[in-house]
mmCIF file of C-alpha atoms in Angstrom:
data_model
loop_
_atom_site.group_PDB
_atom_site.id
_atom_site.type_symbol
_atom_site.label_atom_id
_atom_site.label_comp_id
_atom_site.label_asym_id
_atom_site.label_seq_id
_atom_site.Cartn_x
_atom_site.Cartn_y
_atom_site.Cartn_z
ATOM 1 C CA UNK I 1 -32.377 -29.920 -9.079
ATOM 2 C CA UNK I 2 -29.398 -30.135 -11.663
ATOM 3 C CA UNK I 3 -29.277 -33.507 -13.653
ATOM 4 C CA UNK I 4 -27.459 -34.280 -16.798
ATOM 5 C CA UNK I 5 -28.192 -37.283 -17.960
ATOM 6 C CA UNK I 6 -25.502 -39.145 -21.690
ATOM 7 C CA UNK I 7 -26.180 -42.485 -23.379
ATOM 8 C CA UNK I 8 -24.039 -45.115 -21.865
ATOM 9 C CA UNK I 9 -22.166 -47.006 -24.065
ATOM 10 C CA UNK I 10 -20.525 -45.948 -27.975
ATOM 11 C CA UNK I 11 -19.097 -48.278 -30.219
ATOM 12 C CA UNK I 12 -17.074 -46.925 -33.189
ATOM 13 C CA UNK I 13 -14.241 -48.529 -35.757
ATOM 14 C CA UNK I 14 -11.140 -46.866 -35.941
ATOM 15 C CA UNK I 15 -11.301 -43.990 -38.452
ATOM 16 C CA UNK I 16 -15.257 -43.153 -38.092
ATOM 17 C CA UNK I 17 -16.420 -39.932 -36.113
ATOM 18 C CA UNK I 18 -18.137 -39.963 -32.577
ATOM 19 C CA UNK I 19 -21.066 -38.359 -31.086
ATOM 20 C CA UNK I 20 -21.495 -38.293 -28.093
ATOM 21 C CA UNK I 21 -24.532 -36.643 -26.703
ATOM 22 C CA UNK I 22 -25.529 -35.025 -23.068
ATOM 23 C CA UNK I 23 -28.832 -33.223 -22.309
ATOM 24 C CA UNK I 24 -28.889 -30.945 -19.181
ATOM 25 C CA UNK I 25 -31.376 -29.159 -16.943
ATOM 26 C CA UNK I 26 -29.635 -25.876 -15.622
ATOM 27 C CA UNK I 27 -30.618 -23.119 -17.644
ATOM 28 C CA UNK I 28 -28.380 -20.920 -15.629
ATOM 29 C CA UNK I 29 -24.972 -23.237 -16.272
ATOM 30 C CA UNK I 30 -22.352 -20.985 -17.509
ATOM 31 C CA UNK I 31 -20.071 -22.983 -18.881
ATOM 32 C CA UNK I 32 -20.225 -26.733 -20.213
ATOM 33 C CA UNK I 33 -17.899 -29.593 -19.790
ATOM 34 C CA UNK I 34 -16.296 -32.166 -21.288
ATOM 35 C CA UNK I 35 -14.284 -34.569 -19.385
ATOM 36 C CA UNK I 36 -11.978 -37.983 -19.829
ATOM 37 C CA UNK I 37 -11.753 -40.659 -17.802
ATOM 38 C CA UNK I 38 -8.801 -43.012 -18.864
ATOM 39 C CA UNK I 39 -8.520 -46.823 -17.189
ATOM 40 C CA UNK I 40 -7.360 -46.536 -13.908
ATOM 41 C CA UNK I 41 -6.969 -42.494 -13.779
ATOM 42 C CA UNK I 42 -8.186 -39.323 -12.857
ATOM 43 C CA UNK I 43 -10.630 -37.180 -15.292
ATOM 44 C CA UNK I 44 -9.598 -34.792 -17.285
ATOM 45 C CA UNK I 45 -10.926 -31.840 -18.677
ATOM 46 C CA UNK I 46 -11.103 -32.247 -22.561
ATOM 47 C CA UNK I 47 -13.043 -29.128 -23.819
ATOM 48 C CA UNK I 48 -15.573 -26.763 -22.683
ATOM 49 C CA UNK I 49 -18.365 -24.573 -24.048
ATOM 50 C CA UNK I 50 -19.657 -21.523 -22.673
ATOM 51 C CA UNK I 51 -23.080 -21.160 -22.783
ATOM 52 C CA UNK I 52 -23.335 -18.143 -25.131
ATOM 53 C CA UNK I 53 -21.755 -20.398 -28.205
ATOM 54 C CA UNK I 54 -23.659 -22.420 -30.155
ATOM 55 C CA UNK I 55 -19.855 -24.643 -31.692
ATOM 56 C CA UNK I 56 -16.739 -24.644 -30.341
ATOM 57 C CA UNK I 57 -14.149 -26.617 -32.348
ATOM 58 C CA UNK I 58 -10.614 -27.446 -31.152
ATOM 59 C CA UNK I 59 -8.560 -29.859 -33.479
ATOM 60 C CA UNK I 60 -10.510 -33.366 -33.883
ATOM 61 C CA UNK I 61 -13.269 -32.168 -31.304
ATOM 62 C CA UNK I 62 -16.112 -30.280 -32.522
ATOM 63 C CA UNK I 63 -18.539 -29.236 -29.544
ATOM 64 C CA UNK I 64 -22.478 -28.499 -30.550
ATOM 65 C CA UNK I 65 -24.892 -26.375 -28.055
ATOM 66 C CA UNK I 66 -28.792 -25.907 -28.455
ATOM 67 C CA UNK I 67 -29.105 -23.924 -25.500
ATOM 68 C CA UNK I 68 -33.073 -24.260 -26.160
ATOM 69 C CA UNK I 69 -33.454 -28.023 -26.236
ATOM 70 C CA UNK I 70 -30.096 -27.878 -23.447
ATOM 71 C CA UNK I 71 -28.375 -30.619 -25.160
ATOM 72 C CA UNK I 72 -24.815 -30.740 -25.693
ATOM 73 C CA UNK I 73 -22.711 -33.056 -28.059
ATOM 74 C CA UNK I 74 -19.345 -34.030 -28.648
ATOM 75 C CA UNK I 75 -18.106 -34.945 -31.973
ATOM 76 C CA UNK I 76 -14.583 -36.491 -32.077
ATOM 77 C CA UNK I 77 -13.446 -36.641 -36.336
ATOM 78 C CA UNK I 78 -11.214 -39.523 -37.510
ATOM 79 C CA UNK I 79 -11.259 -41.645 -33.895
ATOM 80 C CA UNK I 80 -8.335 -43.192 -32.722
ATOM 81 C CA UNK I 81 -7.635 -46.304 -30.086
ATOM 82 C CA UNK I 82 -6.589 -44.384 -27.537
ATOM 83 C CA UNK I 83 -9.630 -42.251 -27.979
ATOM 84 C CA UNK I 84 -11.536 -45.737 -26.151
ATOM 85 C CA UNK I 85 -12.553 -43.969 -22.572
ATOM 86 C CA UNK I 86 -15.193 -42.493 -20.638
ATOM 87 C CA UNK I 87 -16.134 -38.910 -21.320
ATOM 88 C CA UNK I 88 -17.857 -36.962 -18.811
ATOM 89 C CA UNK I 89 -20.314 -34.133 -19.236
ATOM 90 C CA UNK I 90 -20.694 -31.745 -16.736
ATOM 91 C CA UNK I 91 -22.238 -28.431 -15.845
ATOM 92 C CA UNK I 92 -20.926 -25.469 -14.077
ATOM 93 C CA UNK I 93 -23.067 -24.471 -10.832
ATOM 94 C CA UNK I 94 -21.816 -21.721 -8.299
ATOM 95 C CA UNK I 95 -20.076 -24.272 -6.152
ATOM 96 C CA UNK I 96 -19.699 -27.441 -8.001
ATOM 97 C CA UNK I 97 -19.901 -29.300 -11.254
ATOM 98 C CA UNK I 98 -22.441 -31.741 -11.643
ATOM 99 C CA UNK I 99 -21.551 -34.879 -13.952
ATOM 100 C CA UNK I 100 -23.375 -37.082 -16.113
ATOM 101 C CA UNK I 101 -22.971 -41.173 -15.456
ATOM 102 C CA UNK I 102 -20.438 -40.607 -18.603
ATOM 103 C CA UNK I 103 -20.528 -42.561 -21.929
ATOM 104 C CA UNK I 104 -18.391 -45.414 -22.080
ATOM 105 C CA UNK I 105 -16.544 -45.110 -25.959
ATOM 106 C CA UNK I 106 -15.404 -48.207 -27.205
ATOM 107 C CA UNK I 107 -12.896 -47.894 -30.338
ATOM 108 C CA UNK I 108 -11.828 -51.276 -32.345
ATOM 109 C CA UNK I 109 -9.350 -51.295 -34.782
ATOM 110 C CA UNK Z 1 5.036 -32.386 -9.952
ATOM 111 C CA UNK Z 2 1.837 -33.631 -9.418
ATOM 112 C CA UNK Z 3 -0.988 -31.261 -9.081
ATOM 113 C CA UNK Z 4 -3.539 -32.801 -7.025
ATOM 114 C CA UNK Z 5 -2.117 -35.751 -5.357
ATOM 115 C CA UNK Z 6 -4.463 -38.536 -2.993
ATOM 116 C CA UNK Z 7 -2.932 -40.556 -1.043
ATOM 117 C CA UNK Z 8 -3.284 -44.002 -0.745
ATOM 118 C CA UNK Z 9 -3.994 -44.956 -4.388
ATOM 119 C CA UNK Z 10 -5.527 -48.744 -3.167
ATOM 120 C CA UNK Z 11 -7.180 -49.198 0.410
ATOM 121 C CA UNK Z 12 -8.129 -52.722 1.155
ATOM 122 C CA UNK Z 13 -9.644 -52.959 4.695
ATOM 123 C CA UNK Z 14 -12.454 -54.912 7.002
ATOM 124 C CA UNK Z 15 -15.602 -53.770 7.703
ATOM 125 C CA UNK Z 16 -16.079 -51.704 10.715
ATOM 126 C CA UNK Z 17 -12.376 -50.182 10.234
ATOM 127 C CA UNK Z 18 -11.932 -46.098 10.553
ATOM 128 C CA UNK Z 19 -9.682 -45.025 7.555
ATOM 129 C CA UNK Z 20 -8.567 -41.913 5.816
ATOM 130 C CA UNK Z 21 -7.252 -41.289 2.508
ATOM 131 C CA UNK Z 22 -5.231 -37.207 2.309
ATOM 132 C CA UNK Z 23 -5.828 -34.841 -0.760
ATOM 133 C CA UNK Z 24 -3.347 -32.194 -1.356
ATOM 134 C CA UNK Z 25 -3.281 -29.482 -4.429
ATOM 135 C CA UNK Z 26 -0.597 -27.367 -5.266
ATOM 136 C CA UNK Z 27 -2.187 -25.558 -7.389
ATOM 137 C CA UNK Z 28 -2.621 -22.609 -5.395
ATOM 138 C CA UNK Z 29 -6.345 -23.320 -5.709
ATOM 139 C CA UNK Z 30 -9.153 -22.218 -3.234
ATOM 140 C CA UNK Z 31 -11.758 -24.613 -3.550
ATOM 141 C CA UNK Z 32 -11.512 -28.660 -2.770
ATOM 142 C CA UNK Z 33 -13.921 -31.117 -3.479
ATOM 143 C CA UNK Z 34 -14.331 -34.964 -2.890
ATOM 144 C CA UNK Z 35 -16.192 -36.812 -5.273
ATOM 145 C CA UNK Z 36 -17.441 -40.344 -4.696
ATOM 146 C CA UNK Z 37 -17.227 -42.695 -8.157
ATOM 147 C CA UNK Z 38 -19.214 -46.242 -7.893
ATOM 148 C CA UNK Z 39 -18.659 -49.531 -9.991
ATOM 149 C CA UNK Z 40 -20.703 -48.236 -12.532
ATOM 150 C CA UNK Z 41 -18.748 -45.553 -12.928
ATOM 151 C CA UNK Z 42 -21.411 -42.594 -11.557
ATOM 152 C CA UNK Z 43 -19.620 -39.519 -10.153
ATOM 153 C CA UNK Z 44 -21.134 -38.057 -7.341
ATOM 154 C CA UNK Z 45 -19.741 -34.797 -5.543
ATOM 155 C CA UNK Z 46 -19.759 -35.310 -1.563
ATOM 156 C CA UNK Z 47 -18.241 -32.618 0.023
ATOM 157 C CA UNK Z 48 -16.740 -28.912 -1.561
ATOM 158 C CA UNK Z 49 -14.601 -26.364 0.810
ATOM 159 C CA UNK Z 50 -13.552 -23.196 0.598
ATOM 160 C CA UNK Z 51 -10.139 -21.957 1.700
ATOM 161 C CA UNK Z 52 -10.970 -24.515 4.857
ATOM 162 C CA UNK Z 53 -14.560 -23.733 5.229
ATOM 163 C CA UNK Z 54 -17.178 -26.200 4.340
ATOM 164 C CA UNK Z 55 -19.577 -25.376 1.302
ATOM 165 C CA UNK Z 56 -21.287 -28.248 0.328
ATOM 166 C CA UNK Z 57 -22.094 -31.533 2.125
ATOM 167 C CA UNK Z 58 -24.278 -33.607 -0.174
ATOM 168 C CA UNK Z 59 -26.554 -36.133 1.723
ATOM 169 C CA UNK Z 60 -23.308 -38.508 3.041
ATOM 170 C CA UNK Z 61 -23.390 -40.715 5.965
ATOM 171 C CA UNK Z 62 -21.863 -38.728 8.937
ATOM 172 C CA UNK Z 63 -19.716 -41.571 9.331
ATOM 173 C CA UNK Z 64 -17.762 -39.486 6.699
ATOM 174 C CA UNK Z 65 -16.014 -36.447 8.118
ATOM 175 C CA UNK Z 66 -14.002 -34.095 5.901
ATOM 176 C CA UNK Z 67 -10.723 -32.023 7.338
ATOM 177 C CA UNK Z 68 -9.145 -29.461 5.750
ATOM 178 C CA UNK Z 69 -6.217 -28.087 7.982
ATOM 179 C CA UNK Z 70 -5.396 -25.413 5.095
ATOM 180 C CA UNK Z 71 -6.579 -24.402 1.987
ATOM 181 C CA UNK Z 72 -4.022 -26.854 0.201
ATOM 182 C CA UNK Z 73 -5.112 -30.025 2.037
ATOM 183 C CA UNK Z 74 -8.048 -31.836 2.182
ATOM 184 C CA UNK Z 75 -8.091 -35.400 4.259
ATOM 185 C CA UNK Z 76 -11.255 -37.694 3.964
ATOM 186 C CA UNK Z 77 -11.922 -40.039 7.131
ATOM 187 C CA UNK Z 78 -14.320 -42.359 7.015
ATOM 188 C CA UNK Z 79 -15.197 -44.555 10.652
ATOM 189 C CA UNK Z 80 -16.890 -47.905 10.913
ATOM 190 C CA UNK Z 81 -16.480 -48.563 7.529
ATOM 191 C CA UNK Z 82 -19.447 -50.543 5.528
ATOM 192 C CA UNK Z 83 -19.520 -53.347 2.248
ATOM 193 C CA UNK Z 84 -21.281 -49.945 0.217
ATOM 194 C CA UNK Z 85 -18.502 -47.310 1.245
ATOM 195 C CA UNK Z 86 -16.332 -49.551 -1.750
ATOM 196 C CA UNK Z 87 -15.897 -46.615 -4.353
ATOM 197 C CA UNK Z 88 -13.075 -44.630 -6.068
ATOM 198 C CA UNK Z 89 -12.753 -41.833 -4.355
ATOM 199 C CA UNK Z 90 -11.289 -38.572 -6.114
ATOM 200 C CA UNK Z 91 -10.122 -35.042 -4.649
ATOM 201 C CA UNK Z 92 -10.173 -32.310 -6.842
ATOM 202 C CA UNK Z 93 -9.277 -28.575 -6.958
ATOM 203 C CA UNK Z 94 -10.715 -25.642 -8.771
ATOM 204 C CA UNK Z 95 -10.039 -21.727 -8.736
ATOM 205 C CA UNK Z 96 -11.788 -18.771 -7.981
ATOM 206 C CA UNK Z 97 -15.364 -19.040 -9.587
ATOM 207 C CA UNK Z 98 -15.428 -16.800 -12.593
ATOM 208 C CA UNK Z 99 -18.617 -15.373 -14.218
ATOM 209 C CA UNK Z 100 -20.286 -16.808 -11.521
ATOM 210 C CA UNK Z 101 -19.737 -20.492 -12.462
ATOM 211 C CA UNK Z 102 -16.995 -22.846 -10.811
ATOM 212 C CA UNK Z 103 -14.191 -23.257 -13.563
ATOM 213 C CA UNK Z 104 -12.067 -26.493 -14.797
ATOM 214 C CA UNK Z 105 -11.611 -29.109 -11.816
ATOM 215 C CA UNK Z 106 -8.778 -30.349 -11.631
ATOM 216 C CA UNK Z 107 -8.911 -34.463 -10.473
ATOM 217 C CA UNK Z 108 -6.266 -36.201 -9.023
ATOM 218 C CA UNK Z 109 -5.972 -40.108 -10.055
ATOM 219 C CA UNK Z 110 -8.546 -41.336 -7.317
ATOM 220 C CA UNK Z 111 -8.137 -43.685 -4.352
ATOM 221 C CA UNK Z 112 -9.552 -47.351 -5.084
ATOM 222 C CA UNK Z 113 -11.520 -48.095 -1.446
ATOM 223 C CA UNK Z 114 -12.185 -51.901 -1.319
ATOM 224 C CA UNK Z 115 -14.490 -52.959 1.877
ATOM 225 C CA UNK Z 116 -14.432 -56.767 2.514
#
């Protein structure tokens, strides 16, 4: 079955660069996922990845694929304090998106 | 306006109540999920449908029965409910699948179930 399993918990000072990392098991995902989960909201999608690009970069978000080893990694340049959330990966089945247990970033001033 | 709206936001009930929480998208979108999101924060999807027809129902209690009068609404009712069915739960909405893979989902802002 699908799985996609992320690290738990960052930690980062204001100014430093994240990476967040995601490995995956469905070779057949089209598309990858990155999602935000703010206190108290909804998650939003942040950036994707489809799966015949190895980078995708979109302002302060760089997003790295190995298709081989199917990890995925998000890279987020120059973090902020309202960067401090939970980011989601997911990948793109048929019918559904299946999530990871999301990474909980933690950004002190 | 809001795109995917749930309705209520907070639910505080007894155990062995029968509640429902409503899910509607005007996005124009064909395909409605629920998703299921614990205290530690692990998303789980529960139930998908299709312009009203069920697509996926993920190993859920069947005290949990999904409606979805049109392609716009999908309600969530939940009978006798239990200390575990204390969750977030969260509607979404996607498009069309394109290239064979289900596109962005979009989440409303969830609605916090508390079972005491």
């Amino acid at each position: 079955g699908e799985d996609v399993e992320q690290s738990l918990f960052l930690s980062v000072r204001e100014g430093d660069s994240s990476v967040i990392n995601c490995t995956y098991t469905d070779s057949s995902s089209t598309y990858l996922y990155w999602y935000k989960q703010e206190p108290g909201a909804g998650l939003q999608l942040l950036t994707y990845i489809f799966s015949n690009m190895d980078m995708k970069q979109d302002q302060r978000l760089t997003v790295l694929l190995n298709k081989k080893d199917k990890h995925l990694s998000l890279r987020i340049a120059d973090t902020q304090t309202g960067d401090s959330a939970i980011y989601f990966c997911a990948e793109g089945g048929y019918s559904t998106l299946t999530f990871g247990k999301g990474t909980m970033l933690l950004v002190s001033p | 306006d809001t795109a995917v709206s749930q309705t209520p936001k907070y639910l505080v009930t007894q155990m062995g109540n029968d509640k429902s929480i409503k899910c509607e998208q005007n996005l124009g979108h064909d395909t409605m999920y629920w998703y299921k999101q614990d205290s530690k924060k692990f998303l789980k999807i529960m139930f998908s449908y299709n312009n009203k027809e069920l697509i996926i129902n993920e190993t859920v209690p069947n005290r949990f029965s999904p409606k979805s009068p049109d392609k716009a609404h999908l309600n969530l009712h939940i009978n006798s409910l239990e200390l575990g069915d204390s969750a977030v739960y969260f509607c979404a909405s996607s498009p069309i699948p394109q290239g064979g893979a289900v596109g962005e989902l979009f989440f409303g802002e969830g609605s916090r179930l508390t079972v005491l």
